[in-house]
mmCIF file of C-alpha atoms in Angstrom:
data_model
loop_
_atom_site.group_PDB
_atom_site.id
_atom_site.type_symbol
_atom_site.label_atom_id
_atom_site.label_comp_id
_atom_site.label_asym_id
_atom_site.label_seq_id
_atom_site.Cartn_x
_atom_site.Cartn_y
_atom_site.Cartn_z
ATOM 1 C CA MET A 25 128.993 146.852 143.530
ATOM 2 C CA MET A 26 131.368 147.479 146.397
ATOM 3 C CA ASN A 27 133.146 150.668 147.253
ATOM 4 C CA CYS A 28 136.537 150.547 145.494
ATOM 5 C CA VAL A 29 138.315 151.911 148.583
ATOM 6 C CA GLN A 30 139.451 149.016 150.755
ATOM 7 C CA MET A 31 141.140 150.816 153.664
ATOM 8 C CA TRP A 32 140.493 153.891 155.796
ATOM 9 C CA PRO A 33 142.790 156.789 154.826
ATOM 10 C CA GLU A 34 144.019 157.279 158.398
ATOM 11 C CA PRO A 35 143.926 155.413 161.735
ATOM 12 C CA VAL A 36 140.400 155.033 163.118
ATOM 13 C CA VAL A 37 139.836 156.423 166.610
ATOM 14 C CA ARG A 38 137.043 154.898 168.688
ATOM 15 C CA VAL A 39 134.877 157.685 170.091
ATOM 16 C CA GLN A 40 134.025 155.571 173.136
ATOM 17 C CA HIS A 41 137.749 155.341 173.912
ATOM 18 C CA LEU A 42 138.029 159.144 173.685
ATOM 19 C CA SER A 43 135.041 159.553 175.991
ATOM 20 C CA ASP A 44 136.334 157.031 178.543
ATOM 21 C CA SER A 45 139.787 158.652 178.576
ATOM 22 C CA GLY A 46 138.394 161.595 180.541
ATOM 23 C CA ILE A 47 139.242 164.322 178.030
ATOM 24 C CA ARG A 48 137.622 167.690 178.677
ATOM 25 C CA VAL A 49 138.253 169.186 175.240
ATOM 26 C CA ILE A 50 137.201 167.251 172.141
ATOM 27 C CA PRO A 51 139.689 166.894 169.258
ATOM 28 C CA GLU A 52 139.402 169.460 166.468
ATOM 29 C CA ARG A 53 138.217 166.803 163.987
ATOM 30 C CA TYR A 54 134.907 166.537 165.888
ATOM 31 C CA VAL A 55 134.243 170.289 166.204
ATOM 32 C CA LYS A 56 131.555 171.367 163.746
ATOM 33 C CA LYS A 57 131.355 174.707 161.962
ATOM 34 C CA PRO A 58 129.345 177.226 164.007
ATOM 35 C CA SER A 59 126.458 177.008 161.509
ATOM 36 C CA GLU A 60 126.273 173.213 161.969
ATOM 37 C CA ARG A 61 126.450 173.068 165.749
ATOM 38 C CA PRO A 62 123.387 172.083 167.765
ATOM 39 C CA SER A 63 121.461 175.126 168.882
ATOM 40 C CA ILE A 64 120.427 175.341 172.504
ATOM 41 C CA SER A 65 117.345 177.317 171.456
ATOM 42 C CA GLU A 66 114.238 175.281 170.659
ATOM 43 C CA PRO A 67 110.891 176.262 169.169
ATOM 44 C CA VAL A 68 108.635 178.043 171.633
ATOM 45 C CA ASP A 69 106.077 175.217 171.456
ATOM 46 C CA LYS A 70 107.708 172.542 173.603
ATOM 47 C CA GLU A 71 104.851 170.159 172.831
ATOM 48 C CA ILE A 72 105.653 169.926 169.112
ATOM 49 C CA ASN A 73 106.559 166.421 167.973
ATOM 50 C CA ILE A 74 106.548 164.368 164.785
ATOM 51 C CA PRO A 75 103.186 162.683 164.000
ATOM 52 C CA ILE A 76 102.211 159.509 165.856
ATOM 53 C CA ILE A 77 100.355 156.852 163.832
ATOM 54 C CA ASP A 78 98.423 153.894 165.289
ATOM 55 C CA LEU A 79 99.009 151.270 162.595
ATOM 56 C CA GLN A 80 96.308 148.991 163.976
ATOM 57 C CA ASN A 81 93.694 151.502 162.831
ATOM 58 C CA LEU A 82 94.516 150.708 159.184
ATOM 59 C CA TYR A 83 92.970 147.282 159.732
ATOM 60 C CA SER A 84 89.889 148.513 161.604
ATOM 61 C CA ASP A 85 86.370 147.382 160.708
ATOM 62 C CA GLN A 86 85.436 151.055 160.437
ATOM 63 C CA GLU A 87 86.146 152.405 156.978
ATOM 64 C CA SER A 88 86.230 155.989 158.280
ATOM 65 C CA LEU A 89 89.031 155.092 160.718
ATOM 66 C CA ARG A 90 90.992 153.311 157.976
ATOM 67 C CA GLN A 91 90.672 156.340 155.673
ATOM 68 C CA GLU A 92 91.580 158.766 158.438
ATOM 69 C CA THR A 93 94.727 156.750 159.290
ATOM 70 C CA ALA A 94 95.756 156.516 155.624
ATOM 71 C CA SER A 95 95.304 160.298 155.375
ATOM 72 C CA LEU A 96 97.476 160.806 158.479
ATOM 73 C CA ILE A 97 100.226 158.675 156.938
ATOM 74 C CA TYR A 98 100.043 160.630 153.657
ATOM 75 C CA ASP A 99 100.284 163.932 155.536
ATOM 76 C CA ALA A 100 103.183 162.688 157.687
ATOM 77 C CA CYS A 101 105.159 161.472 154.655
ATOM 78 C CA SER A 102 104.488 164.526 152.509
ATOM 79 C CA GLU A 103 104.860 167.221 155.167
ATOM 80 C CA TRP A 104 107.245 165.797 157.763
ATOM 81 C CA GLY A 105 109.008 162.816 156.150
ATOM 82 C CA PHE A 106 108.913 161.305 159.647
ATOM 83 C CA PHE A 107 106.399 159.682 161.975
ATOM 84 C CA GLN A 108 106.266 157.397 164.997
ATOM 85 C CA VAL A 109 104.326 154.164 164.627
ATOM 86 C CA VAL A 110 102.632 152.323 167.511
ATOM 87 C CA ASN A 111 100.653 149.049 167.537
ATOM 88 C CA HIS A 112 102.997 147.839 164.792
ATOM 89 C CA GLY A 113 102.882 144.159 165.741
ATOM 90 C CA ILE A 114 106.467 143.681 166.945
ATOM 91 C CA SER A 115 107.009 142.329 170.456
ATOM 92 C CA HIS A 116 108.014 145.069 172.880
ATOM 93 C CA GLN A 117 110.101 142.524 174.756
ATOM 94 C CA LEU A 118 112.039 141.642 171.590
ATOM 95 C CA MET A 119 112.634 145.334 170.892
ATOM 96 C CA ALA A 120 113.965 146.003 174.396
ATOM 97 C CA ALA A 121 116.107 142.848 174.473
ATOM 98 C CA THR A 122 117.712 143.615 171.105
ATOM 99 C CA ARG A 123 118.541 147.191 172.074
ATOM 100 C CA GLU A 124 119.977 145.958 175.392
ATOM 101 C CA VAL A 125 122.184 143.301 173.783
ATOM 102 C CA TRP A 126 123.760 146.005 171.600
ATOM 103 C CA ARG A 127 124.292 148.184 174.657
ATOM 104 C CA GLN A 128 126.141 145.227 176.222
ATOM 105 C CA PHE A 129 128.211 144.762 173.059
ATOM 106 C CA PHE A 130 129.425 148.352 173.112
ATOM 107 C CA GLN A 131 130.417 147.952 176.781
ATOM 108 C CA LEU A 132 132.741 145.037 175.948
ATOM 109 C CA PRO A 133 136.536 145.569 176.135
ATOM 110 C CA LEU A 134 137.923 147.335 173.072
ATOM 111 C CA GLU A 135 140.088 144.366 172.003
ATOM 112 C CA LEU A 136 136.979 142.161 171.679
ATOM 113 C CA LYS A 137 135.128 144.722 169.565
ATOM 114 C CA GLN A 138 138.206 145.327 167.403
ATOM 115 C CA GLN A 139 137.885 141.760 166.088
ATOM 116 C CA TYR A 140 134.900 143.089 164.125
ATOM 117 C CA ALA A 141 136.579 146.306 162.887
ATOM 118 C CA ASN A 142 135.145 147.364 159.536
ATOM 119 C CA SER A 143 136.626 148.722 156.327
ATOM 120 C CA PRO A 144 135.117 151.072 153.740
ATOM 121 C CA ALA A 145 134.851 148.171 151.253
ATOM 122 C CA THR A 146 131.456 147.131 152.684
ATOM 123 C CA TYR A 147 131.219 149.071 155.982
ATOM 124 C CA GLU A 148 130.124 145.827 157.651
ATOM 125 C CA GLY A 149 131.299 145.502 161.254
ATOM 126 C CA TYR A 150 132.430 147.807 164.063
ATOM 127 C CA GLY A 151 133.046 151.342 162.833
ATOM 128 C CA SER A 152 133.541 154.956 163.847
ATOM 129 C CA ARG A 153 133.386 156.998 160.659
ATOM 130 C CA LEU A 154 131.569 157.522 157.355
ATOM 131 C CA GLY A 155 133.355 158.791 154.268
ATOM 132 C CA VAL A 156 136.857 157.974 153.048
ATOM 133 C CA GLU A 157 138.152 161.431 152.234
ATOM 134 C CA LYS A 158 141.164 162.205 154.375
ATOM 135 C CA GLY A 159 140.696 164.935 156.960
ATOM 136 C CA ILE A 160 136.872 165.093 156.828
ATOM 137 C CA SER A 161 134.899 166.189 159.877
ATOM 138 C CA LEU A 162 134.040 163.292 162.199
ATOM 139 C CA ASP A 163 130.924 162.559 164.259
ATOM 140 C CA TRP A 164 130.779 161.685 167.958
ATOM 141 C CA SER A 165 129.598 158.084 167.582
ATOM 142 C CA ASP A 166 130.618 154.471 167.064
ATOM 143 C CA TYR A 167 128.442 151.900 165.311
ATOM 144 C CA PHE A 168 128.047 148.310 164.168
ATOM 145 C CA PHE A 169 126.734 147.766 160.651
ATOM 146 C CA LEU A 170 125.476 144.431 159.310
ATOM 147 C CA HIS A 171 123.616 143.026 156.303
ATOM 148 C CA TYR A 172 120.426 140.978 156.624
ATOM 149 C CA LEU A 173 119.053 140.958 153.058
ATOM 150 C CA PRO A 174 119.593 139.940 150.350
ATOM 151 C CA MET A 175 120.560 136.494 151.620
ATOM 152 C CA SER A 176 123.670 136.555 149.417
ATOM 153 C CA GLN A 177 125.070 139.338 151.609
ATOM 154 C CA ARG A 178 124.059 137.882 154.990
ATOM 155 C CA ASP A 179 126.998 136.403 156.903
ATOM 156 C CA GLN A 180 126.169 135.755 160.537
ATOM 157 C CA ASN A 181 129.812 134.960 161.229
ATOM 158 C CA LYS A 182 130.396 138.704 160.866
ATOM 159 C CA TRP A 183 127.775 139.449 163.540
ATOM 160 C CA PRO A 184 128.961 139.674 167.161
ATOM 161 C CA SER A 185 129.207 136.283 168.877
ATOM 162 C CA VAL A 186 129.206 138.025 172.254
ATOM 163 C CA PRO A 187 127.003 138.600 174.145
ATOM 164 C CA ASP A 188 125.875 134.999 173.598
ATOM 165 C CA SER A 189 122.312 135.929 172.642
ATOM 166 C CA CYS A 190 123.305 138.614 170.140
ATOM 167 C CA ARG A 191 123.120 136.672 166.869
ATOM 168 C CA GLU A 192 119.836 134.963 167.756
ATOM 169 C CA LEU A 193 118.192 138.204 168.873
ATOM 170 C CA VAL A 194 119.408 140.146 165.839
ATOM 171 C CA ALA A 195 118.032 137.438 163.506
ATOM 172 C CA LYS A 196 114.595 137.443 165.200
ATOM 173 C CA TYR A 197 114.464 141.230 165.373
ATOM 174 C CA SER A 198 115.532 141.577 161.734
ATOM 175 C CA GLU A 199 112.841 139.172 160.531
ATOM 176 C CA GLU A 200 110.131 141.175 162.325
ATOM 177 C CA VAL A 201 111.358 144.620 161.290
ATOM 178 C CA VAL A 202 111.658 143.561 157.639
ATOM 179 C CA LYS A 203 108.034 142.327 157.765
ATOM 180 C CA LEU A 204 106.984 145.717 159.128
ATOM 181 C CA GLY A 205 108.963 147.453 156.380
ATOM 182 C CA GLY A 206 107.089 145.383 153.778
ATOM 183 C CA LYS A 207 103.736 146.394 155.283
ATOM 184 C CA LEU A 208 104.731 150.063 155.274
ATOM 185 C CA LEU A 209 105.932 149.931 151.664
ATOM 186 C CA LYS A 210 102.501 148.630 150.615
ATOM 187 C CA ILE A 211 100.817 151.348 152.671
ATOM 188 C CA PHE A 212 102.982 154.013 151.010
ATOM 189 C CA SER A 213 102.027 152.637 147.570
ATOM 190 C CA VAL A 214 98.311 152.784 148.321
ATOM 191 C CA THR A 215 98.439 156.243 149.906
ATOM 192 C CA LEU A 216 100.225 157.512 146.783
ATOM 193 C CA GLY A 217 97.344 156.193 144.705
ATOM 194 C CA LEU A 218 99.327 153.270 143.266
ATOM 195 C CA ARG A 219 98.804 149.507 143.255
ATOM 196 C CA GLU A 220 99.669 147.905 146.580
ATOM 197 C CA ASN A 221 102.824 146.212 145.235
ATOM 198 C CA HIS A 222 103.926 149.084 142.964
ATOM 199 C CA LEU A 223 106.776 150.394 145.147
ATOM 200 C CA GLU A 224 107.906 146.857 145.932
ATOM 201 C CA GLN A 225 108.288 146.217 142.200
ATOM 202 C CA ALA A 226 110.005 149.590 141.732
ATOM 203 C CA PHE A 227 112.477 148.481 144.429
ATOM 204 C CA GLY A 228 113.539 145.748 141.983
ATOM 205 C CA GLY A 229 111.399 142.913 143.344
ATOM 206 C CA GLU A 230 113.783 142.202 146.216
ATOM 207 C CA ILE A 231 114.915 144.422 149.005
ATOM 208 C CA GLY A 232 118.130 145.167 150.800
ATOM 209 C CA ALA A 233 117.938 145.339 154.574
ATOM 210 C CA CYS A 234 120.748 146.307 156.903
ATOM 211 C CA LEU A 235 121.078 147.287 160.541
ATOM 212 C CA ARG A 236 123.193 150.024 162.040
ATOM 213 C CA ALA A 237 123.447 149.875 165.829
ATOM 214 C CA ASN A 238 124.499 153.366 166.976
ATOM 215 C CA TYR A 239 126.446 154.139 170.136
ATOM 216 C CA TYR A 240 126.739 157.773 171.251
ATOM 217 C CA PRO A 241 129.191 158.076 174.154
ATOM 218 C CA LYS A 242 129.083 160.910 176.678
ATOM 219 C CA CYS A 243 130.707 164.045 175.307
ATOM 220 C CA PRO A 244 132.458 166.763 177.347
ATOM 221 C CA GLN A 245 131.499 169.501 174.829
ATOM 222 C CA PRO A 246 128.134 168.481 173.332
ATOM 223 C CA ASP A 247 127.438 172.011 172.082
ATOM 224 C CA LEU A 248 130.356 171.779 169.618
ATOM 225 C CA THR A 249 129.684 168.460 167.883
ATOM 226 C CA LEU A 250 127.025 166.030 166.662
ATOM 227 C CA GLY A 251 126.462 162.312 167.074
ATOM 228 C CA ILE A 252 125.506 162.163 163.397
ATOM 229 C CA SER A 253 125.770 165.156 161.080
ATOM 230 C CA SER A 254 122.762 166.521 159.234
ATOM 231 C CA HIS A 255 121.695 164.254 156.366
ATOM 232 C CA SER A 256 118.758 162.591 154.674
ATOM 233 C CA ASP A 257 118.851 158.793 154.473
ATOM 234 C CA PRO A 258 119.993 157.551 151.059
ATOM 235 C CA GLY A 259 117.858 154.385 150.994
ATOM 236 C CA GLY A 260 114.145 153.585 150.820
ATOM 237 C CA MET A 261 112.992 154.023 154.403
ATOM 238 C CA THR A 262 114.441 153.753 157.886
ATOM 239 C CA LEU A 263 112.838 152.152 160.924
ATOM 240 C CA LEU A 264 114.556 153.460 164.043
ATOM 241 C CA LEU A 265 114.314 152.001 167.522
ATOM 242 C CA PRO A 266 115.421 154.998 169.614
ATOM 243 C CA ASP A 267 116.863 155.203 173.094
ATOM 244 C CA GLU A 268 113.670 155.911 175.016
ATOM 245 C CA CYS A 269 115.463 157.436 178.003
ATOM 246 C CA VAL A 270 117.727 159.934 176.250
ATOM 247 C CA PRO A 271 116.367 162.112 173.401
ATOM 248 C CA GLY A 272 118.853 163.039 170.692
ATOM 249 C CA LEU A 273 117.279 162.809 167.238
ATOM 250 C CA GLN A 274 116.412 166.152 165.657
ATOM 251 C CA VAL A 275 114.348 166.626 162.485
ATOM 252 C CA ARG A 276 114.495 169.734 160.311
ATOM 253 C CA ARG A 277 111.141 171.472 160.041
ATOM 254 C CA ALA A 278 111.287 174.676 157.966
ATOM 255 C CA ASN A 279 114.192 176.537 159.589
ATOM 256 C CA ASN A 280 113.898 174.853 162.983
ATOM 257 C CA TRP A 281 115.310 171.674 164.435
ATOM 258 C CA ILE A 282 112.636 169.671 166.269
ATOM 259 C CA THR A 283 113.857 167.315 168.999
ATOM 260 C CA VAL A 284 111.883 164.082 168.652
ATOM 261 C CA LYS A 285 110.263 162.846 171.851
ATOM 262 C CA PRO A 286 110.197 159.041 171.572
ATOM 263 C CA VAL A 287 106.914 157.318 172.406
ATOM 264 C CA PRO A 288 107.429 154.111 174.436
ATOM 265 C CA ASN A 289 107.618 150.990 172.245
ATOM 266 C CA ALA A 290 107.243 152.957 169.022
ATOM 267 C CA PHE A 291 109.389 152.887 165.906
ATOM 268 C CA ILE A 292 110.412 156.155 164.297
ATOM 269 C CA VAL A 293 109.895 155.777 160.539
ATOM 270 C CA ASN A 294 111.388 158.120 157.992
ATOM 271 C CA ILE A 295 111.248 158.377 154.224
ATOM 272 C CA GLY A 296 114.573 157.904 152.420
ATOM 273 C CA ASP A 297 115.860 159.543 149.248
ATOM 274 C CA GLN A 298 114.798 156.616 147.028
ATOM 275 C CA ILE A 299 111.117 156.932 147.967
ATOM 276 C CA GLN A 300 111.356 160.699 147.501
ATOM 277 C CA VAL A 301 112.602 160.045 143.946
ATOM 278 C CA LEU A 302 110.031 157.309 143.206
ATOM 279 C CA SER A 303 107.180 159.505 144.501
ATOM 280 C CA ASN A 304 108.477 162.450 142.429
ATOM 281 C CA ALA A 305 108.922 164.392 145.682
ATOM 282 C CA THR A 306 105.357 163.836 146.918
ATOM 283 C CA TYR A 307 106.908 162.061 149.889
ATOM 284 C CA LYS A 308 109.907 163.821 151.387
ATOM 285 C CA SER A 309 113.182 162.546 152.765
ATOM 286 C CA VAL A 310 113.968 165.115 155.424
ATOM 287 C CA GLU A 311 117.243 166.220 156.956
ATOM 288 C CA HIS A 312 117.906 164.990 160.471
ATOM 289 C CA ARG A 313 120.822 164.842 162.876
ATOM 290 C CA VAL A 314 121.697 163.498 166.309
ATOM 291 C CA MET A 315 122.751 165.483 169.362
ATOM 292 C CA VAL A 316 124.971 164.099 172.094
ATOM 293 C CA ASN A 317 125.142 165.039 175.759
ATOM 294 C CA SER A 318 127.640 165.159 178.605
ATOM 295 C CA GLU A 319 125.761 163.018 181.106
ATOM 296 C CA LYS A 320 124.365 159.952 179.352
ATOM 297 C CA GLU A 321 125.328 157.557 176.599
ATOM 298 C CA ARG A 322 122.714 156.608 173.990
ATOM 299 C CA VAL A 323 122.029 153.469 171.962
ATOM 300 C CA SER A 324 119.664 153.327 168.965
ATOM 301 C CA LEU A 325 119.034 150.790 166.208
ATOM 302 C CA ALA A 326 118.470 152.036 162.653
ATOM 303 C CA TYR A 327 117.094 149.513 160.161
ATOM 304 C CA PHE A 328 117.519 150.537 156.531
ATOM 305 C CA TYR A 329 114.965 149.114 154.079
ATOM 306 C CA ASN A 330 116.343 149.648 150.591
ATOM 307 C CA PRO A 331 115.830 148.884 146.893
ATOM 308 C CA LYS A 332 117.781 146.147 145.162
ATOM 309 C CA SER A 333 121.276 147.509 144.606
ATOM 310 C CA ASP A 334 121.108 147.479 140.791
ATOM 311 C CA ALA A 335 117.484 148.679 140.509
ATOM 312 C CA LEU A 336 117.183 151.836 138.417
ATOM 313 C CA ILE A 337 115.311 154.349 140.557
ATOM 314 C CA LYS A 338 113.308 157.090 138.840
ATOM 315 C CA PRO A 339 109.931 158.795 139.356
ATOM 316 C CA VAL A 340 106.962 156.424 138.953
ATOM 317 C CA GLU A 341 105.206 157.158 135.653
ATOM 318 C CA GLU A 342 101.786 157.479 137.300
ATOM 319 C CA LEU A 343 103.142 160.310 139.457
ATOM 320 C CA VAL A 344 104.597 162.265 136.545
ATOM 321 C CA THR A 345 102.202 164.769 134.926
ATOM 322 C CA GLU A 346 102.369 167.797 132.679
ATOM 323 C CA ASP A 347 102.021 169.996 135.743
ATOM 324 C CA LYS A 348 104.618 167.988 137.646
ATOM 325 C CA PRO A 349 107.214 166.547 135.246
ATOM 326 C CA ALA A 350 109.845 164.057 136.433
ATOM 327 C CA LEU A 351 112.057 165.903 138.893
ATOM 328 C CA TYR A 352 114.918 163.380 139.002
ATOM 329 C CA SER A 353 117.238 161.623 136.591
ATOM 330 C CA PRO A 354 117.437 157.806 136.832
ATOM 331 C CA MET A 355 120.235 156.269 138.925
ATOM 332 C CA THR A 356 120.778 152.846 140.488
ATOM 333 C CA TYR A 357 120.751 152.669 144.255
ATOM 334 C CA ASP A 358 124.319 151.332 144.223
ATOM 335 C CA GLU A 359 125.572 154.345 142.244
ATOM 336 C CA TYR A 360 123.768 156.624 144.656
ATOM 337 C CA ARG A 361 125.183 154.922 147.762
ATOM 338 C CA VAL A 362 128.801 155.184 146.612
ATOM 339 C CA TYR A 363 128.529 158.979 146.788
ATOM 340 C CA ILE A 364 127.576 158.853 150.487
ATOM 341 C CA ARG A 365 130.226 156.282 151.340
ATOM 342 C CA THR A 366 132.925 158.360 149.673
ATOM 343 C CA ARG A 367 132.042 161.861 150.819
ATOM 344 C CA GLY A 368 130.202 161.172 154.075
ATOM 345 C CA LEU A 369 126.981 162.877 155.138
ATOM 346 C CA CYS A 370 126.204 166.152 153.343
ATOM 347 C CA GLY A 371 122.688 167.303 154.169
ATOM 348 C CA LYS A 372 120.402 166.953 151.134
ATOM 349 C CA SER A 373 123.112 167.642 148.547
ATOM 350 C CA GLN A 374 123.037 164.178 146.982
ATOM 351 C CA VAL A 375 119.317 163.889 146.254
ATOM 352 C CA GLU A 376 119.294 167.522 145.070
ATOM 353 C CA SER A 377 122.069 166.680 142.596
ATOM 354 C CA LEU A 378 119.757 164.147 140.895
ATOM 355 C CA LYS A 379 117.269 166.798 139.870
ATOM 356 C CA SER A 380 116.738 166.873 136.119
ATOM 357 C CA PRO A 381 117.853 170.022 134.285
ATOM 358 C CA LYS A 382 114.904 172.367 133.766
#
C-alpha cells in the first residue's frame, strides 16, 4: 500500500543549499521547541556508551563464551535497544567505499541530484523532509531513500547513476547488510527463547529492506535544531553505518541523552517498533535523535530491515503470559508506516498508541 499523498504540500528546500548559502540564522521552520533542542549538558560519566558486541564470539568453540555473548545481546536489546556490533563479517573496505560514494553524491551539483527528487507517494529518491502535513517542523538534513527488498520494489534505475560506482557498490553493500540482518533476526529469536526462525516467520516469511543515506550539512545554529528529530524506528531493526569522524547520534537513556561514540568499522544496531511489539516489549525500540554541528558535515547510512508490508504484527504467543498479557493490538506494518509518513517523527507516540486497552 502506498501513501495516498502524491505531492509535497509546499516547495521542498534543500538543507544543503541553505547551508551553502552562508546564512547565519536558520529559518524558523527548523527551530525546535526549547524542550526538544539538543542540550549542551552531558552525563557526568563521559565514558558511557551503548554496549559493544563481538558477534564472532557467538560462533566460538567455547560454550561459555557463546552463552555470555547471547546474554550481552539480550541485555542490550532489553535495556538499551541499541548496541554496536564488531566482527560482523562485512568487508570494512566495502563499508568505507559505500559511505564515501554517498558523500560524493551529496556533493554533486543540485541540478543533478534534483533528477532524483522524491515524492511522498513512496519516498524513494532524493528528499529533505518527512511528513506531509503543511507547516510541520523540519529537520536539518537531506537524504536519499531506496528500496532493495522485496525484489518487486527494487528499481535500480531510481538509484543514482553518478558517481559511476554508486549502483554497483549499493547492490553489494545491500546484499551483505541484509545477510547480517538475517543473522541478527535469528539471534534475537533464540535470545528471546523462541525457535531460530520464529521472528523471520512473524515478519511474514519475506522481508523489506531499504536504505536511507543521510546527509547532515553544517549548521550555523546547531543548538536550535536537530538533524533528525527524536523518534523510535517504525520497522523491525536498523543497521546504521555512522560517520566515524563526527559523532551526532544520541540515544535516550532514562532522562538523559547519550551521545554514541562510534567504534571503527562497527555497525550500530537498534531495535525497531515491530520487534518491540513482537517481543511484547521484552526488547525495546528506544528514542534517538541526531545532532548537527557548525564545523563539519556528516554522512551516515541507515539500513531498515522490516517485516513484509501486509504482515499482521502482534505479540508472539509464547511471550504472552497471565503475568504479562499482550500489550499491543495487531496492525500490519503498512498501516503502521502510513502514520509516520503522514505526521512525521513523533517520539514514541505511534508505538504507544498500539497498546491494548487495559
